[in-house]
PDB file of C-alpha atoms in Angstrom:
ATOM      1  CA  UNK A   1       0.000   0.000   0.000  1.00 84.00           C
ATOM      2  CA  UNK A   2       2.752   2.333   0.598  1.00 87.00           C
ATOM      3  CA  UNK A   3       4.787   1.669  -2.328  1.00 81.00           C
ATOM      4  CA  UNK A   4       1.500   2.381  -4.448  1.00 84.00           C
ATOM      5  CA  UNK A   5       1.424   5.977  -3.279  1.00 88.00           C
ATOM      6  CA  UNK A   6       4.732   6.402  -4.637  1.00 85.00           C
ATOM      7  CA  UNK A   7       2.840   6.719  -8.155  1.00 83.00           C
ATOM      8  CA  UNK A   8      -0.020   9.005  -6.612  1.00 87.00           C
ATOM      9  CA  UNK A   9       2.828  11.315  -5.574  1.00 90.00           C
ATOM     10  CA  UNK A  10       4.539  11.403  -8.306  1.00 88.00           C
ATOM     11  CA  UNK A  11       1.645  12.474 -10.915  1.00 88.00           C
ATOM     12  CA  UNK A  12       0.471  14.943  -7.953  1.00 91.00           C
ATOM     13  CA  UNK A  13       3.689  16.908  -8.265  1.00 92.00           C
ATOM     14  CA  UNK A  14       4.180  16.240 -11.644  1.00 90.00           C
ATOM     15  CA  UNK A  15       2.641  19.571 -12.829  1.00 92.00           C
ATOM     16  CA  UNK A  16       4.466  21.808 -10.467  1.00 95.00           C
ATOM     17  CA  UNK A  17       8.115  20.908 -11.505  1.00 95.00           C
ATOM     18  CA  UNK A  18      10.017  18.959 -13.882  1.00 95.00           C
ATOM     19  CA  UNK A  19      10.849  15.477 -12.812  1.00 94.00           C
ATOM     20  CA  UNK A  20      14.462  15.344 -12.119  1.00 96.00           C
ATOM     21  CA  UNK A  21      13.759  18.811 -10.510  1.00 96.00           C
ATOM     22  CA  UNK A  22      11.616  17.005  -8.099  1.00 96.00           C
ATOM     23  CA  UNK A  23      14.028  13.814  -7.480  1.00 95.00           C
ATOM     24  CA  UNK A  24      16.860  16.188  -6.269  1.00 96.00           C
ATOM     25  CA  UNK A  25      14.738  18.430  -3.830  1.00 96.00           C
ATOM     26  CA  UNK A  26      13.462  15.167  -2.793  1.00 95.00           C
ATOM     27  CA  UNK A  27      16.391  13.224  -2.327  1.00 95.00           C
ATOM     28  CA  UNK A  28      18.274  16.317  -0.651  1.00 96.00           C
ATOM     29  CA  UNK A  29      15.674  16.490   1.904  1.00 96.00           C
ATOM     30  CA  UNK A  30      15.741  12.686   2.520  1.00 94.00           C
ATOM     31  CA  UNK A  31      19.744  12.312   3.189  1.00 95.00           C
ATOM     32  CA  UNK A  32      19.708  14.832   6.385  1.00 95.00           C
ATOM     33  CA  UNK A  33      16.637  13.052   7.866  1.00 92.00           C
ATOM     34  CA  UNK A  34      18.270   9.900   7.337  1.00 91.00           C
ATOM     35  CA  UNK A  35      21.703  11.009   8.456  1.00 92.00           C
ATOM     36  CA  UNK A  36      19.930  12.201  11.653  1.00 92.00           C
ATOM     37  CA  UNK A  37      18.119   8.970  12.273  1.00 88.00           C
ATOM     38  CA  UNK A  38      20.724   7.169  11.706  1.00 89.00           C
ATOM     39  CA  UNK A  39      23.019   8.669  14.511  1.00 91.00           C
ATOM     40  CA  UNK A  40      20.023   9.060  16.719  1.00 87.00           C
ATOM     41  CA  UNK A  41      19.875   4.854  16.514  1.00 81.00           C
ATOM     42  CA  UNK A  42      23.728   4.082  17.015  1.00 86.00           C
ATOM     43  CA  UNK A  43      23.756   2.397  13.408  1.00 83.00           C
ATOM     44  CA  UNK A  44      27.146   1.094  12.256  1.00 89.00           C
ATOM     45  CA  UNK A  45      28.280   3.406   9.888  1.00 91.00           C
ATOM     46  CA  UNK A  46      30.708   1.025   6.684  1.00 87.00           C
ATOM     47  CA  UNK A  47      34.441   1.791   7.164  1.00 84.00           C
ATOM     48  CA  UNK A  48      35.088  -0.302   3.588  1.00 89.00           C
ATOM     49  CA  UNK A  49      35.059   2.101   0.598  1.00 91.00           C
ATOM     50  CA  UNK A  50      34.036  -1.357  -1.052  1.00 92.00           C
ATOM     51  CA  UNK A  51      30.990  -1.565   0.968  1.00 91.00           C
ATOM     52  CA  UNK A  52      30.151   2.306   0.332  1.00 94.00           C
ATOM     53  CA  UNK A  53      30.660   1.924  -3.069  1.00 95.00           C
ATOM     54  CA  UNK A  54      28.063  -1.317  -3.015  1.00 94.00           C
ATOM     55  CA  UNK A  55      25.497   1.035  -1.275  1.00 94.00           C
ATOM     56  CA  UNK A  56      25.996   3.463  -3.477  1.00 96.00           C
ATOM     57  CA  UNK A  57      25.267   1.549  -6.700  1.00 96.00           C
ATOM     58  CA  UNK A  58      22.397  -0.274  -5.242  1.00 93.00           C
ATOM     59  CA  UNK A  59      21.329   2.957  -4.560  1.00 94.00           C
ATOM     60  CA  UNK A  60      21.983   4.298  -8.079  1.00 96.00           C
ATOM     61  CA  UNK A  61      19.646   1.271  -9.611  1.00 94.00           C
ATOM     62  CA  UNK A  62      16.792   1.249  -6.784  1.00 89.00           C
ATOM     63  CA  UNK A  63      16.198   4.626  -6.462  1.00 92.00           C
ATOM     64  CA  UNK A  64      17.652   7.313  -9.133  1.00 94.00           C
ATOM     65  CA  UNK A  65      17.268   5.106 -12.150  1.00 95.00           C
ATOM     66  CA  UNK A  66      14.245   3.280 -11.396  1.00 92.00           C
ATOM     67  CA  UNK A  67      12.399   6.253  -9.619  1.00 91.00           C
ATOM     68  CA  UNK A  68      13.818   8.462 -12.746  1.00 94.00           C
ATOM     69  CA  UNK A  69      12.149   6.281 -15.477  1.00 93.00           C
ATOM     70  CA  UNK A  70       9.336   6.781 -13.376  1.00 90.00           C
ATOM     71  CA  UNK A  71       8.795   9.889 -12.712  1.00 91.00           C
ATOM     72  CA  UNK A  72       9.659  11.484 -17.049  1.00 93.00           C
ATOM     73  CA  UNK A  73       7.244   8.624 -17.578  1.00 90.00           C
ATOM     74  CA  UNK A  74       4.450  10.109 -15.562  1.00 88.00           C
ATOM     75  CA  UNK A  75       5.736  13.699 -16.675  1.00 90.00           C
ATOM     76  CA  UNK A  76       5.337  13.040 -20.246  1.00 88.00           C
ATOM     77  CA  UNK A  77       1.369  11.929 -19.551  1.00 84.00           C
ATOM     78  CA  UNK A  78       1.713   8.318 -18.714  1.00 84.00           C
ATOM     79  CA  UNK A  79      -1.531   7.636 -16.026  1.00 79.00           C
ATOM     80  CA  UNK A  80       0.006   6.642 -12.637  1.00 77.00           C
ATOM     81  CA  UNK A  81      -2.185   3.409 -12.801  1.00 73.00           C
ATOM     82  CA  UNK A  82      -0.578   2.421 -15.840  1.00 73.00           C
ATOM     83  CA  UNK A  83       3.152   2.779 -14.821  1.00 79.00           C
ATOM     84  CA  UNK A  84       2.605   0.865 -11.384  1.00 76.00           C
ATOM     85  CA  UNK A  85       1.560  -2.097 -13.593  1.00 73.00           C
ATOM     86  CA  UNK A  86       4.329  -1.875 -16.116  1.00 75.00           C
ATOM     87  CA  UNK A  87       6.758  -1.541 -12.849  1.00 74.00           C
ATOM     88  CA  UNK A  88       4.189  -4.856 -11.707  1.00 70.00           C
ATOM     89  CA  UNK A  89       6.750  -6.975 -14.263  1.00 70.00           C
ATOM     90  CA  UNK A  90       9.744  -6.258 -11.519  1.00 72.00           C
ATOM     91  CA  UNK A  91       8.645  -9.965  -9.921  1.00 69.00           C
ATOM     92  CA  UNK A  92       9.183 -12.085 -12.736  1.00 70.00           C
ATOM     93  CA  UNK A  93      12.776 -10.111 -13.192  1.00 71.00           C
ATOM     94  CA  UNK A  94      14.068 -10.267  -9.691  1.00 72.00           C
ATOM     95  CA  UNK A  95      13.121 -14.207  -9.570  1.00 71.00           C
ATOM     96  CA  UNK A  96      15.099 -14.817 -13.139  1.00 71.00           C
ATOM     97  CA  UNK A  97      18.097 -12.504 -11.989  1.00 73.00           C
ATOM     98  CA  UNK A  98      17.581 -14.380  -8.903  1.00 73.00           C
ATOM     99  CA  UNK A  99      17.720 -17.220 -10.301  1.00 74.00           C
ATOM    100  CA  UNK A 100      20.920 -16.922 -12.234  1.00 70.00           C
ATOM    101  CA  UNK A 101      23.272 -14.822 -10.112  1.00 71.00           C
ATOM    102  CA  UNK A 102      22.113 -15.955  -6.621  1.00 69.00           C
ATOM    103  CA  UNK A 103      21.180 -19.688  -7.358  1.00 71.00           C
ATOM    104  CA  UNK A 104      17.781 -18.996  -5.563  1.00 68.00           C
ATOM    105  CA  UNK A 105      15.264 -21.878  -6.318  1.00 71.00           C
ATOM    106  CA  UNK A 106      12.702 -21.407  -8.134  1.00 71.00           C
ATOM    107  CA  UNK A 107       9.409 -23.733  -7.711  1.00 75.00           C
ATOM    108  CA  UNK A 108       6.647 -24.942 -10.129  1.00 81.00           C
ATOM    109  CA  UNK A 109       4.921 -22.792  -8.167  1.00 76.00           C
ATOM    110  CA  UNK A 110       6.670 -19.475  -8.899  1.00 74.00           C
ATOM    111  CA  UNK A 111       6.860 -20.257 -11.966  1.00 79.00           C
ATOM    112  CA  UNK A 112       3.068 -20.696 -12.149  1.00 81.00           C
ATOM    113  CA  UNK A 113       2.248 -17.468  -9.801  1.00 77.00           C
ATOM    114  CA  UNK A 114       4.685 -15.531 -12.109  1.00 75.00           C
ATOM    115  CA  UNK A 115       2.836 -16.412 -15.907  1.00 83.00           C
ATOM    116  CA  UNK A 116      -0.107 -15.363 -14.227  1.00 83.00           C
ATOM    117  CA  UNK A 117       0.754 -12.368 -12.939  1.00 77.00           C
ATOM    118  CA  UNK A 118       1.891 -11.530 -16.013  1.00 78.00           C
ATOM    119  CA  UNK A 119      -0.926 -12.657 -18.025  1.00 85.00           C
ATOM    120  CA  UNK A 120      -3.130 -10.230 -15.608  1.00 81.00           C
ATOM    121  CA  UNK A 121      -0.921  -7.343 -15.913  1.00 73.00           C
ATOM    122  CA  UNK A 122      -1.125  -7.372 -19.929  1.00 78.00           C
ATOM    123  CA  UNK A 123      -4.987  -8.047 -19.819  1.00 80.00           C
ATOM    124  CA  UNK A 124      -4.864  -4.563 -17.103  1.00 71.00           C
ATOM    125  CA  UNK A 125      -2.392  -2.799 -19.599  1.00 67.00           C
ATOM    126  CA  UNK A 126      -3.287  -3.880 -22.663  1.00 68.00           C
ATOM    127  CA  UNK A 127      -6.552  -1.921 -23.737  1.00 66.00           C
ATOM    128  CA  UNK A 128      -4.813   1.549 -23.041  1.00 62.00           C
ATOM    129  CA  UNK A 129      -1.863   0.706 -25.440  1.00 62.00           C
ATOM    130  CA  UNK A 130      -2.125   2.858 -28.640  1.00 59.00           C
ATOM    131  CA  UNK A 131      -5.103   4.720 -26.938  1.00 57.00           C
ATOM    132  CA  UNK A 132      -4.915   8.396 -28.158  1.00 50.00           C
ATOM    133  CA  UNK A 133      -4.142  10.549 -25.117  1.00 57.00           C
ATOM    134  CA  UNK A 134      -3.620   7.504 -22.770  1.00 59.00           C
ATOM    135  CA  UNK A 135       0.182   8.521 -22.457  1.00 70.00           C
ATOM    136  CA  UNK A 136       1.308   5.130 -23.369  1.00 73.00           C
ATOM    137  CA  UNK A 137       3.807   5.189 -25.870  1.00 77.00           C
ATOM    138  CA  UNK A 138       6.559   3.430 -27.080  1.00 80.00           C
ATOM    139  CA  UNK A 139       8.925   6.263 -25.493  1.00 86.00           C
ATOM    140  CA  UNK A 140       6.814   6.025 -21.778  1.00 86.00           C
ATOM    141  CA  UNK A 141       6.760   2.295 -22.096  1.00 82.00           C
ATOM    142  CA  UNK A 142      10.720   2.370 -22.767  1.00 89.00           C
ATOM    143  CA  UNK A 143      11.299   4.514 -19.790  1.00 91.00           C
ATOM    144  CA  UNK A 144       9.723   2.289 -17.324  1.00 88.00           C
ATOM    145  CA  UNK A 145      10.659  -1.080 -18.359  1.00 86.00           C
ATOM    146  CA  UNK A 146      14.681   0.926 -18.072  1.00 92.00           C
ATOM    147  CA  UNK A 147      13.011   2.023 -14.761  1.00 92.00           C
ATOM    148  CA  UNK A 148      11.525  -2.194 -13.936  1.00 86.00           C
ATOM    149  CA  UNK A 149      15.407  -3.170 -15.293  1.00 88.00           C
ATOM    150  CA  UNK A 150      17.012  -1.080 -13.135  1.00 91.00           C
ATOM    151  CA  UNK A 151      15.079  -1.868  -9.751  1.00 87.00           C
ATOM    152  CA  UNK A 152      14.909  -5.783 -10.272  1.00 84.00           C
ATOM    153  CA  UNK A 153      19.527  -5.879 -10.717  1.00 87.00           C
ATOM    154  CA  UNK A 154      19.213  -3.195  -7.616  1.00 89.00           C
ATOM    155  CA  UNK A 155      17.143  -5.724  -5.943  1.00 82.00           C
ATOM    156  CA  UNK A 156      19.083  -8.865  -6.402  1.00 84.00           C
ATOM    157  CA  UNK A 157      22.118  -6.396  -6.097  1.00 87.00           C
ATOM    158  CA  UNK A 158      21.540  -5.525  -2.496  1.00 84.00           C
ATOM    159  CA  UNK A 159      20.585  -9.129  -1.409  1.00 80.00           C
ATOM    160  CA  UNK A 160      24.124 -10.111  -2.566  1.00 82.00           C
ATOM    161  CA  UNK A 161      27.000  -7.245  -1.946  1.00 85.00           C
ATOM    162  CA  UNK A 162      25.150  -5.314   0.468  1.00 80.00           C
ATOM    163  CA  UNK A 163      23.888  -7.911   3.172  1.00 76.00           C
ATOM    164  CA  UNK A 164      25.642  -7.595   6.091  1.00 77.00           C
ATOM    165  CA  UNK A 165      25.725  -3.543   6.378  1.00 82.00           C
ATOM    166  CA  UNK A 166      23.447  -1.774   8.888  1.00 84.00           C
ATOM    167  CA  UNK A 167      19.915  -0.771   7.209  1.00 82.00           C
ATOM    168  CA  UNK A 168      20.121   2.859   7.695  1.00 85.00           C
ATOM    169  CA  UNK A 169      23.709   3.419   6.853  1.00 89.00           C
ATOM    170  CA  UNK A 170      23.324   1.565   3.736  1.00 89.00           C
ATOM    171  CA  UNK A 171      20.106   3.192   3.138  1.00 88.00           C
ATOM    172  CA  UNK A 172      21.955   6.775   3.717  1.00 93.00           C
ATOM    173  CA  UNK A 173      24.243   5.805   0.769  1.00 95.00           C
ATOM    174  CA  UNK A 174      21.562   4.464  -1.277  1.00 93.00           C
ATOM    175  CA  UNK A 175      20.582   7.893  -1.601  1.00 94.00           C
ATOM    176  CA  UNK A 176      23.804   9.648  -2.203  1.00 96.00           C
ATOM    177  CA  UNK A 177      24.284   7.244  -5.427  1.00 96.00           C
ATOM    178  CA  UNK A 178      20.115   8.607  -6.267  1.00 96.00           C
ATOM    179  CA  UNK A 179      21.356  11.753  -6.183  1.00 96.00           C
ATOM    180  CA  UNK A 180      24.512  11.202  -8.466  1.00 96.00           C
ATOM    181  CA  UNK A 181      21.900  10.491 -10.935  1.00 96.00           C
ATOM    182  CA  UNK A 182      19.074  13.192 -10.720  1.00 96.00           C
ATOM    183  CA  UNK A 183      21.195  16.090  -9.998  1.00 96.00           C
ATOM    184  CA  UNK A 184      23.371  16.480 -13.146  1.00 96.00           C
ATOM    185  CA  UNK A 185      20.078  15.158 -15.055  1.00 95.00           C
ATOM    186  CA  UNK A 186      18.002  18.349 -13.316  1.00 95.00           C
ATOM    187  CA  UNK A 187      21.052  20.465 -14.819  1.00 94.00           C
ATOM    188  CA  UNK A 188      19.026  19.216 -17.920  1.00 93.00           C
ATOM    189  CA  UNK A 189      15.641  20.769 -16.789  1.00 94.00           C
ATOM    190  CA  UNK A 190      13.731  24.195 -15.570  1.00 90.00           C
ATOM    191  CA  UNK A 191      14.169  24.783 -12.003  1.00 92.00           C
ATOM    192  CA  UNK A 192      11.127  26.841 -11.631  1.00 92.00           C
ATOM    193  CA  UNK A 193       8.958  25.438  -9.082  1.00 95.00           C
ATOM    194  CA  UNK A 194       5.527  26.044  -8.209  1.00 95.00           C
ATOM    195  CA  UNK A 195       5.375  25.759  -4.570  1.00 95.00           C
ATOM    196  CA  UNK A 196       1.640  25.455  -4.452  1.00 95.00           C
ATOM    197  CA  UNK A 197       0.271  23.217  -1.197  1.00 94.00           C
ATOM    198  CA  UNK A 198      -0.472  20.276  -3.598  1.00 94.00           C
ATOM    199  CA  UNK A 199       3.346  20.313  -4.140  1.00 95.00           C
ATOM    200  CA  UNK A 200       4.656  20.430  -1.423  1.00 96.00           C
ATOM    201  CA  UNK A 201       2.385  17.660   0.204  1.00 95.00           C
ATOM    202  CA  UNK A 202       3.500  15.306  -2.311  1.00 94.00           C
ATOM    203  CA  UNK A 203       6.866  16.098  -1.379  1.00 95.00           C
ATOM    204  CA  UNK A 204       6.682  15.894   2.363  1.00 95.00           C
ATOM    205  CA  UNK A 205       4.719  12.281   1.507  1.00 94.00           C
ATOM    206  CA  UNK A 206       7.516  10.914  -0.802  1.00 93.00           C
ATOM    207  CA  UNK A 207       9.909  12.204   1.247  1.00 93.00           C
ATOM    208  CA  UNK A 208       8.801  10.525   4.700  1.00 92.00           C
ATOM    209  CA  UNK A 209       6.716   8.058   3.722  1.00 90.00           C
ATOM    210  CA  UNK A 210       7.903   6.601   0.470  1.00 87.00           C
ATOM    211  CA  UNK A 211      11.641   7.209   0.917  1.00 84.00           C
ATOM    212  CA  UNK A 212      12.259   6.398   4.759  1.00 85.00           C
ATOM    213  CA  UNK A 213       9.158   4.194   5.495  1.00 85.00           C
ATOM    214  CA  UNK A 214       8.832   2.066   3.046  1.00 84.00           C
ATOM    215  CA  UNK A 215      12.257   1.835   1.604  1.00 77.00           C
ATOM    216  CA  UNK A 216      13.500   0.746   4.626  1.00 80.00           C
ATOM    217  CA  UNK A 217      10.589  -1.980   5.002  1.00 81.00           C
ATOM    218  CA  UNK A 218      11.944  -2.992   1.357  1.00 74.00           C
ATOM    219  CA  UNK A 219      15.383  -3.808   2.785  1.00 72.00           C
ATOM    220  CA  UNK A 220      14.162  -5.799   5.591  1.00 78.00           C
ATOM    221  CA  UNK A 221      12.450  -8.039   4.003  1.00 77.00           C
ATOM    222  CA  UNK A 222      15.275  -8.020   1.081  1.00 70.00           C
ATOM    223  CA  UNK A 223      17.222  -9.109   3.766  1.00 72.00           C
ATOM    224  CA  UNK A 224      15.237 -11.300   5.757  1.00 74.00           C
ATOM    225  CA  UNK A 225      13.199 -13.529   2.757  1.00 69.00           C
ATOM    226  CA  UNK A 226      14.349 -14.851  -0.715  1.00 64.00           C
ATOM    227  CA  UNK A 227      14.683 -12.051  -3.352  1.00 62.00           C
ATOM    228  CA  UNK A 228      11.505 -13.706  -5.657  1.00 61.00           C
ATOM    229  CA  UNK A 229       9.594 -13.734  -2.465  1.00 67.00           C
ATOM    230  CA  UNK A 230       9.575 -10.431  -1.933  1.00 69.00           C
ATOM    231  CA  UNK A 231       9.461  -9.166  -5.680  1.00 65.00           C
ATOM    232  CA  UNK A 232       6.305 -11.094  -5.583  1.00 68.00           C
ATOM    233  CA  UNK A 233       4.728  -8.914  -3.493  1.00 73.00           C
ATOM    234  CA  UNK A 234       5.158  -5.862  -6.078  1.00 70.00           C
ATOM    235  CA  UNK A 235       2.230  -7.515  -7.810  1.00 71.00           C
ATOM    236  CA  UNK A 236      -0.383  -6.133  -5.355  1.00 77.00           C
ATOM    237  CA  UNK A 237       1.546  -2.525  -6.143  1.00 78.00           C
ATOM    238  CA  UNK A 238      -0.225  -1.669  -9.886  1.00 75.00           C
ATOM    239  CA  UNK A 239      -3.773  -3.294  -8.401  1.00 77.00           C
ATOM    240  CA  UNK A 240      -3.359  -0.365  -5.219  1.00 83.00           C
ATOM    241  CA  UNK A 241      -2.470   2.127  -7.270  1.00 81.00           C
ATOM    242  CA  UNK A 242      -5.235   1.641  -9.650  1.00 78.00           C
ATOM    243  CA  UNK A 243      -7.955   2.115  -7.540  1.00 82.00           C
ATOM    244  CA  UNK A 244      -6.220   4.944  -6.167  1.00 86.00           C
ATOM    245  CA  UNK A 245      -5.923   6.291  -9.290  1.00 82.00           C
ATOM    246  CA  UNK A 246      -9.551   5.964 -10.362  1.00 82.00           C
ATOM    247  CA  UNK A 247     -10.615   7.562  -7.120  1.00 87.00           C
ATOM    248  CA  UNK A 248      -8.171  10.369  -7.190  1.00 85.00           C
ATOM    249  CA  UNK A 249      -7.935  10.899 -10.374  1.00 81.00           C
ATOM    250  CA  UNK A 250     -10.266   9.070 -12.119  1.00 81.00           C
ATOM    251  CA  UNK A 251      -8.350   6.824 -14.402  1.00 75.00           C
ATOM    252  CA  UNK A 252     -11.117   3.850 -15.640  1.00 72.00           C
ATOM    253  CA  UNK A 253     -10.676   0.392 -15.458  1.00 71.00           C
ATOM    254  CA  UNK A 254     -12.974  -1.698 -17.831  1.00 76.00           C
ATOM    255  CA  UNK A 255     -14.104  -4.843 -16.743  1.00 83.00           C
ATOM    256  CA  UNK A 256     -11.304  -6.742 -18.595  1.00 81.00           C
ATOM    257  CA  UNK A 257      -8.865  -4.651 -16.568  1.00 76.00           C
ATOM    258  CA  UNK A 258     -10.389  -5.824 -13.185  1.00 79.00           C
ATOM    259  CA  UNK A 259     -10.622  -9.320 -14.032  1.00 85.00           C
ATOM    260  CA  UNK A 260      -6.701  -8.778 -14.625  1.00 81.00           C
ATOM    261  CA  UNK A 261      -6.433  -7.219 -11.360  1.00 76.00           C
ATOM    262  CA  UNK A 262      -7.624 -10.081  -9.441  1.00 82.00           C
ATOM    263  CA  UNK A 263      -5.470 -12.482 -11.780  1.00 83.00           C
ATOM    264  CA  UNK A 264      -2.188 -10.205  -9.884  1.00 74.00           C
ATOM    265  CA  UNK A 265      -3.457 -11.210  -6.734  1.00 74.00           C
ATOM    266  CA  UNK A 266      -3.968 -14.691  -7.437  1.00 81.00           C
ATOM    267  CA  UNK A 267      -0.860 -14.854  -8.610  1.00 76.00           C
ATOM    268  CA  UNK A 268       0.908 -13.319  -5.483  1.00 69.00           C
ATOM    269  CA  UNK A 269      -1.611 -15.804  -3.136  1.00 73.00           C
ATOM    270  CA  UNK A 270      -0.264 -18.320  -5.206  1.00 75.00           C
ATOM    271  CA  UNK A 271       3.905 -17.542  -5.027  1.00 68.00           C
ATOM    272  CA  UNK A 272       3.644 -16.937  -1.397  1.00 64.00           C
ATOM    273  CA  UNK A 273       1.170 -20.201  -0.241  1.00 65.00           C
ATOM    274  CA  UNK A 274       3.041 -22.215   2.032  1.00 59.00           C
ATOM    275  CA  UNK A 275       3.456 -25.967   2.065  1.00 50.00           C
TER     276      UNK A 275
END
């Protein structure tokens, strides 16, 4: 539910300043917070610039790449609803980079939960492709499948250099390496900024919510379950954020696009049944 809102925030301060614009602000705001919270906790700061390094390019592929596809995609008109379920391929990713880099097993099971997942996901995505106006186009698409890339190798990334450093001191990096990628980007980009209240409480949301809260409940369970596990659970994202969207901003879902819905969360019921 969290992660869904990442979307919501993004298209509501989407008009108010360019995208990369936003990421910076953001991620400036976040790495004080964090460095705060941090020392306020005792965490265990890495001493290896091997480690920092680690953090920092997990960071680069997690959050400035991924949330950077993101966030032009939903600039350029792409409905929130419709990049959460683009980003809804990250599962079957992870599990395959999973798969091949960390030797995690992969059941019958996943394998099942995964096709349909994905089968849901195109019937949910599907009739807005080609749609005049729908902002789905081959250059929106492109930026969030480089966004979907980038998060599942950040994903499996972080399960295998970065598993032994302290959440919130890797987390701190994490965003240093975001911000190697959205600041010289932003150089790119307007900086005028309309600081209207709709603005700024998108902001404040992504900033404390989205990029303390939940990220941090992302690396726990990174590090306490397998990798395909928890990429299974970003199924349920693009089914949140579509009802969210329809109330909020009234995006439609036809009737094909809600029996794909409840195909996702079959799917996910299905990957994460126990024996």
């Amino acid at each position: 539910m969290l992660w869904s809102t990442g979307f919501i925030g993004s298209k509501l301060g989407a008009p108010y300043a360019d995208p990369m614009v936003f990421l910076s602000i953001r991620f400036a705001l976040v790495l004080p917070l964090l460095g705060v919270i941090t020392l306020a906790y005792g965490a265990t700061w890495p001493t290896s610039k091997t480690q920092i390094l680690h953090c920092i390019m997990t960071g680069i592929l997690v959050h400035g790449v991924y949330l950077g596809g993101i966030f032009w995609a939903i600039d350029q008109g792409m409905p929130a609803g419709a990049s959460a379920i683009v980003v809804g391929l990250q599962p079957v990713l992870s599990a395959l980079t999973a798969a091949a880099l960390l030797k995690e097993d992969i059941r019958p099971k996943h394998w099942a939960g995964m096709a349909l997942g994905t089968v849901g996901l195109v019937a949910v995505l599907g009739p807005k492709i080609g749609v005049l106006g729908s902002g789905i186009n081959p250059w929106t698409l492109a930026a969030a499948l480089t966004a979907v890339c980038a998060i599942s190798l950040g994903t499996v990334y972080q399960k295998r250099f970065v598993p032994g450093t302290d959440l919130l001191a890797a987390t701190f990096w994490q965003y240093v390496g975001a911000l190697l990628v959205s600041l010289p980007l932003s150089g790119f980009e307007s900086w005028s900024i309309d600081w209207s209240g709709q603005f700024i409480f998108a902001l404040a949301w992504l900033v404390f919510v989205l990029s303390i809260g939940a990220i941090l409940l992302l690396m726990v369970l990174i590090r306490k379950g397998a990798v395909s596990q928890v990429a299974s659970l970003f199924y349920l994202v693009p089914v949140a954020t579509a009802i969210e969207s329809y109330f909020l901003f009234g995006e439609i879902l036809s009737v094909i696009q809600i029996v794909g819905m409840l195909l996702v969360v079959l799917s996910v019921l299905l990957i994460r049944r126990r024996a």
